[in-house]
PDB file of C-alpha atoms in Angstrom:
ATOM      1  CA  MET T   1     -25.773   3.020  -1.332  1.00 35.00           C
ATOM      2  CA  LYS T   2     -25.311   2.697   2.425  1.00 43.00           C
ATOM      3  CA  ASN T   3     -27.143  -0.088   4.218  1.00 46.00           C
ATOM      4  CA  PRO T   4     -28.108   0.031   7.889  1.00 43.00           C
ATOM      5  CA  GLU T   5     -26.610  -3.373   8.692  1.00 54.00           C
ATOM      6  CA  ILE T   6     -25.904  -6.756   7.187  1.00 52.00           C
ATOM      7  CA  GLN T   7     -29.328  -8.268   6.540  1.00 57.00           C
ATOM      8  CA  VAL T   8     -29.045 -12.045   6.503  1.00 57.00           C
ATOM      9  CA  ARG T   9     -32.483 -13.597   6.065  1.00 52.00           C
ATOM     10  CA  ARG T  10     -31.564 -17.012   7.415  1.00 55.00           C
ATOM     11  CA  LYS T  11     -28.420 -17.890   9.320  1.00 58.00           C
ATOM     12  CA  PRO T  12     -27.038 -21.224   8.158  1.00 53.00           C
ATOM     13  CA  ARG T  13     -27.220 -23.766  10.994  1.00 56.00           C
ATOM     14  CA  GLN T  14     -26.472 -26.997   9.134  1.00 62.00           C
ATOM     15  CA  SER T  15     -23.142 -27.707   7.477  1.00 72.00           C
ATOM     16  CA  ARG T  16     -24.726 -27.897   4.005  1.00 79.00           C
ATOM     17  CA  ALA T  17     -26.329 -24.473   4.445  1.00 81.00           C
ATOM     18  CA  LYS T  18     -23.025 -23.005   5.633  1.00 86.00           C
ATOM     19  CA  LEU T  19     -21.283 -24.431   2.593  1.00 90.00           C
ATOM     20  CA  THR T  20     -23.904 -22.847   0.339  1.00 92.00           C
ATOM     21  CA  GLN T  21     -23.435 -19.431   1.917  1.00 92.00           C
ATOM     22  CA  GLU T  22     -19.648 -19.782   1.701  1.00 93.00           C
ATOM     23  CA  ALA T  23     -19.949 -20.799  -1.972  1.00 96.00           C
ATOM     24  CA  LEU T  24     -21.884 -17.604  -2.711  1.00 97.00           C
ATOM     25  CA  GLN T  25     -19.196 -15.525  -0.998  1.00 96.00           C
ATOM     26  CA  GLU T  26     -16.392 -17.323  -2.834  1.00 96.00           C
ATOM     27  CA  SER T  27     -18.167 -16.863  -6.173  1.00 97.00           C
ATOM     28  CA  PHE T  28     -18.559 -13.157  -5.523  1.00 97.00           C
ATOM     29  CA  VAL T  29     -14.824 -12.840  -4.743  1.00 96.00           C
ATOM     30  CA  ARG T  30     -13.859 -14.794  -7.877  1.00 96.00           C
ATOM     31  CA  LEU T  31     -16.033 -12.569 -10.061  1.00 97.00           C
ATOM     32  CA  LEU T  32     -14.484  -9.466  -8.484  1.00 95.00           C
ATOM     33  CA  HIS T  33     -11.275 -10.350 -10.311  1.00 94.00           C
ATOM     34  CA  GLU T  34     -13.139  -9.845 -13.582  1.00 94.00           C
ATOM     35  CA  ARG T  35     -15.366  -6.829 -12.977  1.00 94.00           C
ATOM     36  CA  ALA T  36     -16.302  -4.228 -10.382  1.00 94.00           C
ATOM     37  CA  ALA T  37     -18.816  -5.269  -7.717  1.00 95.00           C
ATOM     38  CA  HIS T  38     -21.559  -2.945  -8.968  1.00 93.00           C
ATOM     39  CA  ASP T  39     -21.381  -4.595 -12.428  1.00 95.00           C
ATOM     40  CA  LEU T  40     -21.890  -8.108 -11.078  1.00 96.00           C
ATOM     41  CA  THR T  41     -25.365  -9.616 -11.071  1.00 97.00           C
ATOM     42  CA  ILE T  42     -26.883 -11.970  -8.535  1.00 97.00           C
ATOM     43  CA  ARG T  43     -27.516 -14.425 -11.390  1.00 97.00           C
ATOM     44  CA  GLU T  44     -23.789 -14.505 -12.227  1.00 97.00           C
ATOM     45  CA  ILE T  45     -22.914 -15.135  -8.586  1.00 97.00           C
ATOM     46  CA  THR T  46     -25.444 -17.946  -8.180  1.00 97.00           C
ATOM     47  CA  ASP T  47     -24.491 -19.565 -11.499  1.00 97.00           C
ATOM     48  CA  LEU T  48     -20.844 -19.699 -10.483  1.00 97.00           C
ATOM     49  CA  ALA T  49     -21.773 -21.014  -7.025  1.00 96.00           C
ATOM     50  CA  GLY T  50     -23.953 -23.699  -8.613  1.00 95.00           C
ATOM     51  CA  VAL T  51     -27.154 -22.669  -6.828  1.00 95.00           C
ATOM     52  CA  GLY T  52     -30.448 -21.141  -7.924  1.00 94.00           C
ATOM     53  CA  LEU T  53     -31.696 -17.605  -7.429  1.00 94.00           C
ATOM     54  CA  GLY T  54     -34.178 -18.852  -4.855  1.00 94.00           C
ATOM     55  CA  THR T  55     -31.337 -20.180  -2.742  1.00 94.00           C
ATOM     56  CA  PHE T  56     -29.642 -16.796  -2.800  1.00 95.00           C
ATOM     57  CA  TYR T  57     -32.802 -15.114  -1.526  1.00 94.00           C
ATOM     58  CA  GLU T  58     -33.100 -17.648   1.285  1.00 92.00           C
ATOM     59  CA  TYR T  59     -30.014 -16.028   2.797  1.00 91.00           C
ATOM     60  CA  PHE T  60     -29.844 -12.485   1.410  1.00 93.00           C
ATOM     61  CA  SER T  61     -32.343  -9.841   0.395  1.00 92.00           C
ATOM     62  CA  LYS T  62     -29.938  -8.113  -2.011  1.00 94.00           C
ATOM     63  CA  LYS T  63     -26.397  -8.254  -3.390  1.00 95.00           C
ATOM     64  CA  GLU T  64     -25.142  -5.623  -0.936  1.00 94.00           C
ATOM     65  CA  ASP T  65     -25.927  -7.926   1.992  1.00 93.00           C
ATOM     66  CA  LEU T  66     -23.728 -10.632   0.488  1.00 95.00           C
ATOM     67  CA  ILE T  67     -20.944  -8.068  -0.044  1.00 95.00           C
ATOM     68  CA  ALA T  68     -21.236  -6.783   3.527  1.00 93.00           C
ATOM     69  CA  LEU T  69     -21.065 -10.308   4.952  1.00 92.00           C
ATOM     70  CA  THR T  70     -18.073 -11.151   2.742  1.00 94.00           C
ATOM     71  CA  ILE T  71     -16.213  -8.087   4.032  1.00 93.00           C
ATOM     72  CA  HIS T  72     -17.090  -8.910   7.646  1.00 92.00           C
ATOM     73  CA  ARG T  73     -15.972 -12.542   7.344  1.00 93.00           C
ATOM     74  CA  HIS T  74     -12.753 -11.539   5.594  1.00 94.00           C
ATOM     75  CA  VAL T  75     -11.806  -9.075   8.343  1.00 93.00           C
ATOM     76  CA  LYS T  76     -12.874 -11.467  11.107  1.00 94.00           C
ATOM     77  CA  ASN T  77     -10.857 -14.369   9.672  1.00 94.00           C
ATOM     78  CA  ASN T  78      -7.812 -12.136   9.398  1.00 94.00           C
ATOM     79  CA  ALA T  79      -8.200 -11.097  13.045  1.00 95.00           C
ATOM     80  CA  GLU T  80      -8.455 -14.727  14.168  1.00 96.00           C
ATOM     81  CA  ASP T  81      -5.370 -15.720  12.151  1.00 97.00           C
ATOM     82  CA  LEU T  82      -3.412 -12.832  13.634  1.00 97.00           C
ATOM     83  CA  LYS T  83      -4.405 -13.739  17.200  1.00 97.00           C
ATOM     84  CA  THR T  84      -3.462 -17.375  16.625  1.00 97.00           C
ATOM     85  CA  TYR T  85      -0.067 -16.361  15.258  1.00 98.00           C
ATOM     86  CA  ALA T  86       0.582 -13.927  18.128  1.00 97.00           C
ATOM     87  CA  HIS T  87      -0.300 -16.469  20.805  1.00 95.00           C
ATOM     88  CA  SER T  88       1.903 -19.087  19.163  1.00 97.00           C
ATOM     89  CA  LEU T  89       4.791 -16.603  19.247  1.00 96.00           C
ATOM     90  CA  ILE T  90       4.447 -16.250  23.020  1.00 94.00           C
ATOM     91  CA  LYS T  91       4.383 -20.024  23.487  1.00 94.00           C
ATOM     92  CA  LEU T  92       7.499 -20.481  21.354  1.00 94.00           C
ATOM     93  CA  SER T  93       9.382 -17.499  22.826  1.00 93.00           C
ATOM     94  CA  PRO T  94       8.005 -16.686  26.301  1.00 90.00           C
ATOM     95  CA  ASN T  95      10.832 -14.206  27.004  1.00 92.00           C
ATOM     96  CA  LEU T  96      10.265 -12.170  23.849  1.00 94.00           C
ATOM     97  CA  ALA T  97      10.391  -8.409  24.436  1.00 95.00           C
ATOM     98  CA  LEU T  98       7.292  -6.375  23.578  1.00 95.00           C
ATOM     99  CA  ASP T  99       9.011  -4.436  20.762  1.00 95.00           C
ATOM    100  CA  ASP T 100      10.245  -7.619  19.074  1.00 96.00           C
ATOM    101  CA  TYR T 101       6.887  -9.298  19.582  1.00 97.00           C
ATOM    102  CA  LEU T 102       4.897  -6.413  18.087  1.00 96.00           C
ATOM    103  CA  GLN T 103       7.316  -6.127  15.168  1.00 96.00           C
ATOM    104  CA  GLN T 104       6.856  -9.814  14.304  1.00 97.00           C
ATOM    105  CA  VAL T 105       3.065  -9.591  14.591  1.00 97.00           C
ATOM    106  CA  ILE T 106       2.929  -6.534  12.320  1.00 97.00           C
ATOM    107  CA  HIS T 107       5.236  -8.262   9.836  1.00 97.00           C
ATOM    108  CA  PHE T 108       2.917 -11.297   9.788  1.00 97.00           C
ATOM    109  CA  GLN T 109      -0.139  -9.090   9.282  1.00 97.00           C
ATOM    110  CA  LEU T 110       1.429  -7.272   6.340  1.00 97.00           C
ATOM    111  CA  GLU T 111       2.535 -10.569   4.795  1.00 97.00           C
ATOM    112  CA  GLN T 112      -1.055 -11.837   4.999  1.00 96.00           C
ATOM    113  CA  ILE T 113      -2.409  -8.666   3.410  1.00 97.00           C
ATOM    114  CA  GLN T 114       0.209  -8.698   0.668  1.00 97.00           C
ATOM    115  CA  ALA T 115      -0.589 -12.350  -0.116  1.00 96.00           C
ATOM    116  CA  HIS T 116      -4.222 -11.353  -0.792  1.00 95.00           C
ATOM    117  CA  GLN T 117      -3.586  -7.799  -1.920  1.00 97.00           C
ATOM    118  CA  PHE T 118      -6.324  -7.631  -4.552  1.00 96.00           C
ATOM    119  CA  LEU T 119      -8.991  -8.797  -2.120  1.00 95.00           C
ATOM    120  CA  TRP T 120      -7.830  -6.362   0.570  1.00 97.00           C
ATOM    121  CA  ALA T 121      -7.844  -3.452  -1.877  1.00 97.00           C
ATOM    122  CA  GLN T 122     -11.398  -4.407  -2.860  1.00 96.00           C
ATOM    123  CA  THR T 123     -12.397  -4.825   0.780  1.00 95.00           C
ATOM    124  CA  PHE T 124     -11.294  -1.309   1.706  1.00 95.00           C
ATOM    125  CA  LEU T 125     -13.058   0.120  -1.353  1.00 95.00           C
ATOM    126  CA  LEU T 126     -16.310  -1.794  -0.852  1.00 95.00           C
ATOM    127  CA  GLU T 127     -16.276  -1.071   2.861  1.00 92.00           C
ATOM    128  CA  ARG T 128     -16.661   2.617   2.034  1.00 91.00           C
ATOM    129  CA  GLN T 129     -19.384   1.959  -0.530  1.00 91.00           C
ATOM    130  CA  ILE T 130     -21.460  -0.594   1.384  1.00 89.00           C
ATOM    131  CA  SER T 131     -20.894  -0.288   5.137  1.00 83.00           C
ATOM    132  CA  ASN T 132     -22.668   2.362   7.160  1.00 85.00           C
ATOM    133  CA  ILE T 133     -20.988   4.051  10.123  1.00 89.00           C
ATOM    134  CA  LYS T 134     -22.495   1.614  12.643  1.00 88.00           C
ATOM    135  CA  SER T 135     -21.129  -1.435  10.800  1.00 86.00           C
ATOM    136  CA  TYR T 136     -17.786   0.286  10.258  1.00 89.00           C
ATOM    137  CA  ARG T 137     -17.427   1.103  13.963  1.00 91.00           C
ATOM    138  CA  LYS T 138     -18.337  -2.455  14.903  1.00 90.00           C
ATOM    139  CA  SER T 139     -15.679  -3.837  12.576  1.00 90.00           C
ATOM    140  CA  TYR T 140     -13.107  -1.329  13.830  1.00 94.00           C
ATOM    141  CA  GLU T 141     -13.880  -2.203  17.456  1.00 95.00           C
ATOM    142  CA  MET T 142     -13.423  -5.889  16.635  1.00 94.00           C
ATOM    143  CA  MET T 143      -9.912  -5.101  15.375  1.00 96.00           C
ATOM    144  CA  VAL T 144      -9.078  -3.012  18.462  1.00 97.00           C
ATOM    145  CA  GLN T 145     -10.194  -5.927  20.648  1.00 96.00           C
ATOM    146  CA  MET T 146      -7.979  -8.200  18.567  1.00 97.00           C
ATOM    147  CA  TRP T 147      -4.978  -5.998  19.382  1.00 98.00           C
ATOM    148  CA  GLN T 148      -5.967  -5.995  23.046  1.00 97.00           C
ATOM    149  CA  SER T 149      -5.908  -9.795  23.045  1.00 97.00           C
ATOM    150  CA  ILE T 150      -2.534  -9.768  21.294  1.00 97.00           C
ATOM    151  CA  LEU T 151      -0.966  -7.183  23.630  1.00 97.00           C
ATOM    152  CA  ALA T 152      -2.570  -8.319  26.915  1.00 96.00           C
ATOM    153  CA  PRO T 153       0.375 -10.562  27.947  1.00 95.00           C
ATOM    154  CA  PHE T 154       2.625  -7.470  27.933  1.00 95.00           C
ATOM    155  CA  VAL T 155       0.332  -4.695  29.198  1.00 95.00           C
ATOM    156  CA  GLN T 156      -1.511  -5.321  32.479  1.00 93.00           C
ATOM    157  CA  ASP T 157      -3.148  -1.928  32.990  1.00 96.00           C
ATOM    158  CA  ALA T 158      -6.575  -2.036  31.276  1.00 96.00           C
ATOM    159  CA  GLU T 159      -6.687   1.624  30.235  1.00 96.00           C
ATOM    160  CA  GLN T 160      -3.134   1.558  28.935  1.00 96.00           C
ATOM    161  CA  LEU T 161      -3.879  -1.661  27.038  1.00 97.00           C
ATOM    162  CA  LYS T 162      -6.924  -0.097  25.401  1.00 96.00           C
ATOM    163  CA  GLY T 163      -4.989   3.050  24.438  1.00 96.00           C
ATOM    164  CA  ILE T 164      -2.029   1.189  22.954  1.00 96.00           C
ATOM    165  CA  SER T 165      -4.307  -1.218  21.073  1.00 97.00           C
ATOM    166  CA  LEU T 166      -6.307   1.659  19.612  1.00 97.00           C
ATOM    167  CA  ASN T 167      -3.164   3.434  18.442  1.00 97.00           C
ATOM    168  CA  VAL T 168      -1.687   0.300  16.854  1.00 97.00           C
ATOM    169  CA  GLN T 169      -4.962  -0.264  14.985  1.00 97.00           C
ATOM    170  CA  ARG T 170      -5.105   3.387  13.893  1.00 97.00           C
ATOM    171  CA  VAL T 171      -1.607   3.223  12.455  1.00 97.00           C
ATOM    172  CA  CYS T 172      -1.814  -0.215  10.821  1.00 97.00           C
ATOM    173  CA  TYR T 173      -5.308   0.224   9.415  1.00 96.00           C
ATOM    174  CA  GLY T 174      -4.715   3.799   8.329  1.00 96.00           C
ATOM    175  CA  PHE T 175      -1.427   3.122   6.556  1.00 97.00           C
ATOM    176  CA  VAL T 176      -2.592  -0.034   4.796  1.00 98.00           C
ATOM    177  CA  SER T 177      -6.127   1.038   3.850  1.00 97.00           C
ATOM    178  CA  GLN T 178      -5.094   4.446   2.531  1.00 97.00           C
ATOM    179  CA  THR T 179      -2.197   2.917   0.615  1.00 98.00           C
ATOM    180  CA  LEU T 180      -4.339   0.276  -1.122  1.00 98.00           C
ATOM    181  CA  LEU T 181      -7.211   2.668  -1.804  1.00 97.00           C
ATOM    182  CA  VAL T 182      -4.865   5.044  -3.622  1.00 97.00           C
ATOM    183  CA  GLU T 183      -2.608   2.390  -5.146  1.00 97.00           C
ATOM    184  CA  PRO T 184      -4.273  -1.075  -5.324  1.00 96.00           C
ATOM    185  CA  GLU T 185      -1.154  -2.627  -6.899  1.00 96.00           C
ATOM    186  CA  PHE T 186       1.231  -1.101  -4.357  1.00 98.00           C
ATOM    187  CA  GLY T 187       4.571  -2.903  -4.176  1.00 97.00           C
ATOM    188  CA  GLU T 188       6.805  -1.170  -1.609  1.00 97.00           C
ATOM    189  CA  TRP T 189       5.775  -3.338   1.336  1.00 98.00           C
ATOM    190  CA  ASP T 190       9.174  -3.331   3.051  1.00 97.00           C
ATOM    191  CA  GLU T 191       9.185   0.469   3.188  1.00 97.00           C
ATOM    192  CA  LEU T 192       5.599   0.587   4.416  1.00 97.00           C
ATOM    193  CA  GLU T 193       6.421  -1.906   7.162  1.00 97.00           C
ATOM    194  CA  LYS T 194       9.378   0.201   8.300  1.00 97.00           C
ATOM    195  CA  GLU T 195       7.156   3.277   8.568  1.00 96.00           C
ATOM    196  CA  ILE T 196       4.459   1.426  10.522  1.00 97.00           C
ATOM    197  CA  ILE T 197       6.979  -0.080  12.921  1.00 96.00           C
ATOM    198  CA  LYS T 198       8.777   3.255  13.383  1.00 95.00           C
ATOM    199  CA  ILE T 199       5.550   4.847  14.604  1.00 94.00           C
ATOM    200  CA  ASN T 200       4.351   1.915  16.728  1.00 90.00           C
ATOM    201  CA  ILE T 201       7.639   0.983  18.400  1.00 83.00           C
TER     202      ILE T 201
END
């Protein structure tokens, strides 16, 4: 069932509330290793998180809202990690050529995805089941902006930067998401990386 947007009833403002919301997300992810998302109950998620049903409904109106937020946070955290890595590369090697720089960033991204392969495979699957087109476009735009931030030190022209960033996202996202949707336990990461780099560089 497609939902219009993530519906969070109450945004956590205090550290304890944030920890509670994070615990619910972590419990959901842990249970995903045992069964498919549609088979999991809210009661199972709250029991594992150590909170009551009432607490769940303080933050979410239904399970799908928790899933949508978990996907969003997972993608956002990955984008932040990638930006941090890319900017540290520039500081360490200010004379790095664009091709070498992009190759190292893509390698880091694929390493991160491979390290959490199960969760990424589930993310791509659930994204298609839960997210509507508006949420999907918002998430995709966030990733394009991430690439713009990463490539900005090398590409000064704004239109060119936007075009290159969009194409890098298309290739990386397309290759990885389609691969893990079809083959969740995919293992030929070196070959996949070569194909992605060949197209992008």
